Amino acid sequence: MKFEFFVECQTATRSYYDRYWQILEEAQLADELGWDSFGTSEQHFTPELFTTSAPEVFYPAVAMRTKRLRLRHGIRLLPYRVNHPLKIAEQMAMLDIVSNGRAELGTGRGNTFRMLSAFEVSPEDSRSQWEEALSMIPKMWTQDEFSWESKNFHIPPTHVVPKPIQKPHPAMWAAATNPDMYEIVGRKGIGLMTFKFGTPEQAEKDIAIYKKAVKKAEPVGDFVNDKAAWFLMCFCGETTEYARQLAKEPIMAFLNEAVRIYEELGGTGAKTYQYMSEVTKYKSMVNFDYLNDSDIIVVGDPETCRKKFQKYKDAGADELILRIDGMPHEKIMDCIRLLAEQVFPYLR
C-alpha cells in the first residue's frame, strides 16, 4: 500500500504566507521519511479551507525540496475556461523535467459552484469539457505535431514542447465521488482518486466498480493505470485522546464546508452534479464521533491508525490519500513522522 501526504493550505487566520512555507517543510519531511507522494488540489475562491489556487507554481517549489516523492496533482481543473489543455500539457511536462520524472496528473472538473460561476463554466458542460481535455493531453505529450478540431477547440498543427521525460508519459488520474464516474474513469484507463467520505465497506463496493471497469479499458493515454486511491481525513498523535483534541475542530470545519458546497452545487439542477444534493440526507451524521467511530475519518494513536488503514487495504485500495491539514504546523510534522515510522511499515 502507498501513502500520499495531501494538504490544501487550510488556515483559519488566512495567513497564506506562513502556511505555504510550512507545507514546503512538511513535504520535505515526508520525502525524507519515505512517504510515497505529495498532493494538493486546485481550489479557487475558498478563503479558509482550500486555498491552493496555483498548483502549477507550488509543485515546482516542492520538487526543488524533495528527491523521491511522486508529485501528483489532486487535481488540475480541466474545464477550458479555467485551464486550457495546452497549458496543462506544457506545465506538466516542465514539472516532470524539473522533478526528474516524478510528475503525475490528477484531473477533475470542479466541485464548487463559486469557482464554476466565476470562471463562467456551465455545470452542465463541465464533464464533457473534462473528457475532451483528458483525451487531448496525452496526445500533446506523445505526438510531434498536435492538432485538434471540435466545437470547443480549433488548434492548428502545433509543436507542444517540452515533452515529459517519463515514457510514454506521466500517469493520469481522475477525481470521482459517485459510481457513474467510477465506471467512466475505469473505462478511460486512468487511476481513480475517490474524494468521497465513506466507510471501508463503502470503499470496497466503490473500488470494485472501478476495478471491473478498468479491466475493459480503452485508455485515453498510452497505457492503463489501474490503481485506486482512497481519500481520508487523518491525524495521528501519541495518544488517541490527544489526536482527537487537536483534529476535531479543523476536520469539522472542512467537512461542514464540504457539505455546504455539495448542497449548493447539487442544487443547480445540473444532471451530472445531481448526486451531490443527496448529502442533505446525511447532514445529521456529520459529527466527529460518528465519523471517527465508523472509520470515515482516521484520527488516533499509531495503533488505531494502523488498524483503520488496514480496513481500507482489505477493501482493495492501492493507495491512501491522507489529508492532514488545519492543525498546528509542528503537530503536523509530528504526525508525518509517527505515520512513517510506526504505521506505514506494517501496511506496505
Short mmCIF file of C-alpha atoms in Angstrom, two decimals:
data_model
loop_
_atom_site.label_atom_id
_atom_site.label_comp_id
_atom_site.label_asym_id
_atom_site.label_seq_id
_atom_site.Cartn_x
_atom_site.Cartn_y
_atom_site.Cartn_z
CA MET A 1 0.00 0.00 0.00
CA LYS A 2 1.17 3.55 -0.79
CA PHE A 3 0.53 6.77 1.11
CA GLU A 4 0.14 10.36 -0.04
CA PHE A 5 0.62 13.47 2.08
CA PHE A 6 -2.21 15.76 0.97
CA VAL A 7 -2.75 19.39 2.00
CA GLU A 8 -4.81 22.37 0.84
CA CYS A 9 -3.48 25.29 2.89
CA GLN A 10 -6.23 25.18 5.49
CA THR A 11 -5.71 28.26 7.63
CA ALA A 12 -8.43 29.87 9.73
CA THR A 13 -6.30 33.02 10.06
CA ARG A 14 -5.76 33.30 6.28
CA SER A 15 -2.02 33.51 6.84
CA TYR A 16 -1.23 32.10 3.43
CA TYR A 17 2.42 33.14 3.52
CA ASP A 18 3.10 31.18 6.70
CA ARG A 19 1.07 28.16 5.67
CA TYR A 20 2.64 27.76 2.21
CA TRP A 21 6.13 27.81 3.70
CA GLN A 22 5.07 25.34 6.38
CA ILE A 23 3.73 22.98 3.73
CA LEU A 24 7.10 23.03 1.98
CA GLU A 25 8.74 21.94 5.23
CA GLU A 26 6.12 19.23 5.71
CA ALA A 27 6.62 17.89 2.20
CA GLN A 28 10.38 17.81 2.69
CA LEU A 29 9.98 15.81 5.89
CA ALA A 30 7.56 13.40 4.21
CA ASP A 31 10.11 12.89 1.45
CA GLU A 32 12.90 12.17 3.93
CA LEU A 33 10.73 9.68 5.86
CA GLY A 34 9.64 7.66 2.86
CA TRP A 35 6.10 8.81 2.10
CA ASP A 36 5.19 7.91 -1.48
CA SER A 37 3.64 11.06 -2.89
CA PHE A 38 2.63 14.67 -2.30
CA GLY A 39 -0.66 16.15 -3.41
CA THR A 40 -2.85 19.19 -3.29
CA SER A 41 -5.98 20.24 -5.12
CA GLU A 42 -6.63 23.21 -7.35
CA GLN A 43 -9.16 25.33 -5.48
CA HIS A 44 -10.23 28.89 -6.24
CA PHE A 45 -12.10 31.45 -4.14
CA THR A 46 -12.36 29.37 -0.93
CA PRO A 47 -10.64 31.67 1.58
CA GLU A 48 -10.11 29.48 4.64
CA LEU A 49 -10.21 25.81 3.79
CA PHE A 50 -8.77 25.06 0.35
CA THR A 51 -6.54 27.91 -0.72
CA THR A 52 -4.46 26.21 -3.43
CA SER A 53 -5.19 28.35 -6.47
CA ALA A 54 -1.89 27.98 -8.37
CA PRO A 55 -0.55 24.43 -8.03
CA GLU A 56 1.49 24.90 -11.22
CA VAL A 57 3.57 27.37 -9.19
CA PHE A 58 3.68 25.43 -5.93
CA TYR A 59 4.62 21.99 -7.24
CA PRO A 60 7.99 23.05 -8.69
CA ALA A 61 8.81 24.55 -5.29
CA VAL A 62 8.06 21.16 -3.72
CA ALA A 63 10.14 19.46 -6.41
CA MET A 64 13.17 21.58 -5.52
CA ARG A 65 12.96 20.48 -1.87
CA THR A 66 12.37 16.77 -2.40
CA LYS A 67 14.14 13.88 -4.10
CA ARG A 68 11.83 10.88 -4.30
CA LEU A 69 8.21 11.91 -3.56
CA ARG A 70 5.89 11.46 -6.51
CA LEU A 71 4.22 14.81 -7.25
CA ARG A 72 0.60 14.05 -8.06
CA HIS A 73 -1.83 16.82 -8.79
CA GLY A 74 -5.03 16.10 -6.98
CA ILE A 75 -6.43 17.69 -9.10
CA ARG A 76 -5.95 20.09 -12.05
CA LEU A 77 -9.22 21.51 -13.30
CA LEU A 78 -9.82 20.72 -16.97
CA PRO A 79 -12.77 22.95 -17.97
CA TYR A 80 -11.08 25.11 -20.60
CA ARG A 81 -12.16 28.47 -19.20
CA VAL A 82 -10.15 27.56 -16.09
CA ASN A 83 -7.18 25.84 -17.73
CA HIS A 84 -6.56 25.40 -21.43
CA PRO A 85 -5.36 21.82 -22.09
CA LEU A 86 -2.33 23.11 -23.99
CA LYS A 87 -1.19 24.92 -20.86
CA ILE A 88 -1.79 21.86 -18.68
CA ALA A 89 0.30 19.72 -21.05
CA GLU A 90 3.14 22.24 -21.06
CA GLN A 91 3.10 22.77 -17.31
CA MET A 92 3.09 19.06 -16.55
CA ALA A 93 5.96 18.42 -18.95
CA MET A 94 8.05 21.12 -17.31
CA LEU A 95 7.21 19.78 -13.83
CA ASP A 96 8.25 16.32 -14.98
CA ILE A 97 11.59 17.70 -16.12
CA VAL A 98 12.42 19.76 -13.03
CA SER A 99 11.36 16.88 -10.75
CA ASN A 100 13.38 14.31 -12.71
CA GLY A 101 10.36 12.30 -13.75
CA ARG A 102 8.13 12.43 -10.66
CA ALA A 103 5.04 14.21 -12.03
CA GLU A 104 1.57 12.67 -12.16
CA LEU A 105 -1.60 14.35 -13.43
CA GLY A 106 -4.78 14.05 -11.42
CA THR A 107 -7.74 15.65 -13.19
CA GLY A 108 -11.23 16.86 -12.43
CA ARG A 109 -13.99 19.27 -13.41
CA GLY A 110 -14.60 21.23 -10.21
CA ASN A 111 -16.67 20.81 -7.07
CA THR A 112 -17.71 24.36 -6.14
CA PHE A 113 -20.39 26.47 -7.76
CA ARG A 114 -18.42 29.56 -6.74
CA MET A 115 -15.47 28.55 -8.92
CA LEU A 116 -17.55 27.44 -11.89
CA SER A 117 -19.55 30.68 -11.80
CA ALA A 118 -16.50 32.93 -11.54
CA PHE A 119 -14.80 31.24 -14.50
CA GLU A 120 -18.09 31.18 -16.44
CA VAL A 121 -18.21 27.40 -16.72
CA SER A 122 -21.68 25.89 -17.05
CA PRO A 123 -22.08 22.99 -14.60
CA GLU A 124 -23.86 21.13 -17.40
CA ASP A 125 -20.78 21.37 -19.62
CA SER A 126 -18.06 20.62 -17.08
CA ARG A 127 -17.96 16.84 -17.55
CA SER A 128 -17.81 16.98 -21.35
CA GLN A 129 -15.04 19.57 -21.17
CA TRP A 130 -13.12 17.37 -18.73
CA GLU A 131 -13.50 14.36 -21.02
CA GLU A 132 -12.34 16.23 -24.12
CA ALA A 133 -9.26 17.72 -22.45
CA LEU A 134 -8.42 14.32 -20.98
CA SER A 135 -8.33 12.87 -24.48
CA MET A 136 -6.18 15.70 -25.81
CA ILE A 137 -3.42 15.99 -23.22
CA PRO A 138 -1.66 12.61 -23.67
CA LYS A 139 -1.58 13.20 -27.44
CA MET A 140 0.09 16.55 -26.84
CA TRP A 141 2.76 14.74 -24.84
CA THR A 142 3.43 11.98 -27.35
CA GLN A 143 2.79 13.44 -30.81
CA ASP A 144 5.47 15.52 -32.50
CA GLU A 145 2.80 17.72 -34.01
CA PHE A 146 -0.62 18.06 -32.42
CA SER A 147 -3.85 19.38 -33.89
CA TRP A 148 -7.49 19.26 -32.81
CA GLU A 149 -10.80 20.35 -34.29
CA SER A 150 -14.05 20.37 -32.31
CA LYS A 151 -16.83 22.64 -31.09
CA ASN A 152 -14.63 23.90 -28.27
CA PHE A 153 -11.16 23.89 -29.88
CA HIS A 154 -9.66 24.82 -33.22
CA ILE A 155 -5.98 24.05 -32.77
CA PRO A 156 -3.83 24.07 -35.93
CA PRO A 157 -0.78 21.77 -36.25
CA THR A 158 1.28 22.75 -33.20
CA HIS A 159 4.54 21.55 -31.67
CA VAL A 160 3.76 21.23 -27.96
CA VAL A 161 7.09 21.38 -26.17
CA PRO A 162 8.81 20.39 -23.99
CA LYS A 163 7.83 16.74 -23.69
CA PRO A 164 7.76 14.88 -20.36
CA ILE A 165 10.77 12.73 -19.57
CA GLN A 166 8.62 9.82 -18.34
CA LYS A 167 7.85 7.48 -21.21
CA PRO A 168 5.37 7.17 -22.69
CA HIS A 169 4.03 9.96 -20.43
CA PRO A 170 3.18 10.72 -16.77
CA ALA A 171 0.49 8.65 -15.09
CA MET A 172 -3.01 10.09 -15.27
CA TRP A 173 -5.76 10.02 -12.63
CA ALA A 174 -9.24 11.44 -12.10
CA ALA A 175 -11.19 12.51 -9.04
CA ALA A 176 -14.59 10.87 -8.55
CA THR A 177 -17.26 10.67 -5.86
CA ASN A 178 -20.06 8.58 -7.40
CA PRO A 179 -20.47 5.18 -9.11
CA ASP A 180 -21.18 6.69 -12.52
CA MET A 181 -17.79 8.37 -12.52
CA TYR A 182 -16.00 5.27 -11.18
CA GLU A 183 -17.08 3.43 -14.32
CA ILE A 184 -16.14 6.30 -16.63
CA VAL A 185 -12.69 6.63 -15.05
CA GLY A 186 -12.12 2.89 -15.30
CA ARG A 187 -13.13 2.74 -18.95
CA LYS A 188 -10.71 5.53 -19.73
CA GLY A 189 -7.86 3.51 -18.25
CA ILE A 190 -6.71 6.08 -15.72
CA GLY A 191 -6.21 5.87 -11.96
CA LEU A 192 -9.10 6.54 -9.58
CA MET A 193 -8.88 9.13 -6.80
CA THR A 194 -12.00 8.72 -4.67
CA PHE A 195 -12.64 12.02 -2.88
CA LYS A 196 -15.62 10.58 -1.07
CA PHE A 197 -16.46 10.30 2.62
CA GLY A 198 -17.39 6.66 3.11
CA THR A 199 -16.80 3.65 5.33
CA PRO A 200 -14.38 0.83 4.44
CA GLU A 201 -17.43 -1.21 3.46
CA GLN A 202 -18.49 1.51 1.02
CA ALA A 203 -14.93 1.77 -0.25
CA GLU A 204 -14.94 -1.92 -1.10
CA LYS A 205 -18.10 -1.53 -3.21
CA ASP A 206 -16.88 1.62 -4.96
CA ILE A 207 -13.42 0.30 -5.74
CA ALA A 208 -14.94 -2.92 -7.12
CA ILE A 209 -16.97 -0.87 -9.63
CA TYR A 210 -13.80 0.84 -10.83
CA LYS A 211 -11.69 -2.32 -10.91
CA LYS A 212 -14.31 -4.12 -13.02
CA ALA A 213 -14.47 -1.24 -15.50
CA VAL A 214 -10.72 -0.72 -15.79
CA LYS A 215 -10.26 -4.35 -16.88
CA LYS A 216 -12.12 -3.40 -20.09
CA ALA A 217 -10.42 -0.03 -20.50
CA GLU A 218 -9.90 1.76 -23.77
CA PRO A 219 -7.19 4.04 -22.42
CA VAL A 220 -7.08 7.71 -23.32
CA GLY A 221 -3.31 7.57 -22.89
CA ASP A 222 -0.66 5.13 -24.00
CA PHE A 223 -1.04 2.78 -21.03
CA VAL A 224 -3.57 1.72 -18.40
CA ASN A 225 -3.22 2.98 -14.84
CA ASP A 226 -5.41 0.60 -12.83
CA LYS A 227 -4.74 1.90 -9.32
CA ALA A 228 -7.38 3.11 -6.86
CA ALA A 229 -6.53 5.74 -4.24
CA TRP A 230 -8.97 6.46 -1.37
CA PHE A 231 -9.15 9.88 0.32
CA LEU A 232 -9.18 10.14 4.13
CA MET A 233 -9.16 12.98 6.62
CA CYS A 234 -6.43 11.93 9.02
CA PHE A 235 -4.42 12.83 12.09
CA CYS A 236 -2.11 10.70 14.21
CA GLY A 237 -0.91 11.62 17.72
CA GLU A 238 0.93 9.96 20.55
CA THR A 239 -2.41 9.13 22.17
CA THR A 240 -5.87 8.84 20.66
CA GLU A 241 -7.33 11.39 23.06
CA TYR A 242 -4.65 13.95 22.21
CA ALA A 243 -5.12 13.35 18.47
CA ARG A 244 -8.87 13.85 18.80
CA GLN A 245 -8.43 17.12 20.70
CA LEU A 246 -6.15 18.56 18.00
CA ALA A 247 -8.01 17.27 14.96
CA LYS A 248 -11.68 17.77 15.78
CA GLU A 249 -12.01 21.49 15.06
CA PRO A 250 -10.12 21.67 11.72
CA ILE A 251 -11.63 18.45 10.40
CA MET A 252 -15.17 19.50 11.23
CA ALA A 253 -14.61 22.95 9.73
CA PHE A 254 -13.56 21.29 6.49
CA LEU A 255 -16.40 18.77 6.47
CA ASN A 256 -19.10 21.34 7.24
CA GLU A 257 -17.89 23.46 4.34
CA ALA A 258 -17.81 20.38 2.10
CA VAL A 259 -21.46 19.70 2.93
CA ARG A 260 -22.36 23.31 2.12
CA ILE A 261 -20.65 23.34 -1.27
CA TYR A 262 -22.09 19.95 -2.20
CA GLU A 263 -25.60 21.16 -1.39
CA GLU A 264 -25.01 24.33 -3.38
CA LEU A 265 -23.70 22.55 -6.48
CA GLY A 266 -26.28 19.77 -6.24
CA GLY A 267 -28.95 22.43 -6.15
CA THR A 268 -28.01 23.86 -9.55
CA GLY A 269 -30.04 21.19 -11.31
CA ALA A 270 -27.10 20.08 -13.45
CA LYS A 271 -27.63 16.39 -14.15
CA THR A 272 -24.02 15.32 -13.56
CA TYR A 273 -23.94 17.08 -10.17
CA GLN A 274 -27.40 15.97 -9.03
CA TYR A 275 -25.98 13.26 -6.79
CA MET A 276 -24.38 15.94 -4.60
CA SER A 277 -27.80 17.08 -3.38
CA GLU A 278 -28.15 13.74 -1.58
CA VAL A 279 -25.67 14.98 1.03
CA THR A 280 -28.64 16.66 2.73
CA LYS A 281 -29.84 13.23 3.85
CA TYR A 282 -26.64 12.66 5.78
CA LYS A 283 -26.13 16.04 7.46
CA SER A 284 -27.09 14.64 10.85
CA MET A 285 -24.22 12.15 10.56
CA VAL A 286 -21.62 14.86 10.12
CA ASN A 287 -20.35 14.79 13.67
CA PHE A 288 -16.83 13.93 14.72
CA ASP A 289 -17.55 10.94 16.94
CA TYR A 290 -19.72 9.17 14.37
CA LEU A 291 -17.23 9.80 11.54
CA ASN A 292 -14.25 8.56 13.55
CA ASP A 293 -16.02 5.58 15.08
CA SER A 294 -17.20 4.43 11.64
CA ASP A 295 -13.69 4.92 10.14
CA ILE A 296 -14.84 7.54 7.63
CA ILE A 297 -12.05 9.67 9.09
CA VAL A 298 -8.94 8.31 10.77
CA VAL A 299 -7.84 10.01 13.99
CA GLY A 300 -5.93 8.29 16.77
CA ASP A 301 -2.66 6.90 18.02
CA PRO A 302 -0.40 4.88 15.69
CA GLU A 303 -2.03 1.56 16.52
CA THR A 304 -5.51 2.95 15.93
CA CYS A 305 -4.48 4.45 12.60
CA ARG A 306 -2.83 1.21 11.50
CA LYS A 307 -5.98 -0.81 12.21
CA LYS A 308 -8.19 1.66 10.38
CA PHE A 309 -5.87 1.83 7.36
CA GLN A 310 -5.81 -1.97 7.22
CA LYS A 311 -9.57 -1.95 6.63
CA TYR A 312 -9.12 0.16 3.52
CA LYS A 313 -6.29 -2.04 2.31
CA ASP A 314 -8.56 -5.05 2.73
CA ALA A 315 -11.26 -3.15 0.81
CA GLY A 316 -8.98 -3.01 -2.23
CA ALA A 317 -7.43 0.44 -2.01
CA ASP A 318 -3.97 0.54 -3.58
CA GLU A 319 -3.17 3.91 -2.03
CA LEU A 320 -4.46 6.23 0.69
CA ILE A 321 -4.61 9.98 0.16
CA LEU A 322 -4.24 11.38 3.69
CA ARG A 323 -5.40 14.96 4.15
CA ILE A 324 -3.55 16.29 7.20
CA ASP A 325 -4.27 20.00 7.39
CA GLY A 326 -5.52 22.76 9.67
CA MET A 327 -3.66 21.57 12.78
CA PRO A 328 -0.61 23.43 14.15
CA HIS A 329 2.41 23.01 11.89
CA GLU A 330 4.62 21.35 14.49
CA LYS A 331 1.85 18.83 15.24
CA ILE A 332 1.51 18.01 11.54
CA MET A 333 5.27 17.39 11.45
CA ASP A 334 4.90 15.01 14.40
CA CYS A 335 2.02 13.25 12.62
CA ILE A 336 4.06 12.80 9.43
CA ARG A 337 6.82 11.20 11.49
CA LEU A 338 4.55 8.94 13.55
CA LEU A 339 2.78 7.57 10.48
CA ALA A 340 6.00 6.96 8.57
CA GLU A 341 7.79 5.26 11.45
CA GLN A 342 5.05 3.44 13.35
CA VAL A 343 2.23 2.80 10.88
CA PHE A 344 3.29 2.51 7.23
CA PRO A 345 5.86 -0.31 7.69
CA TYR A 346 3.06 -2.69 8.76
CA LEU A 347 0.96 -1.98 5.65
CA ARG A 348 3.48 -2.00 2.84
#
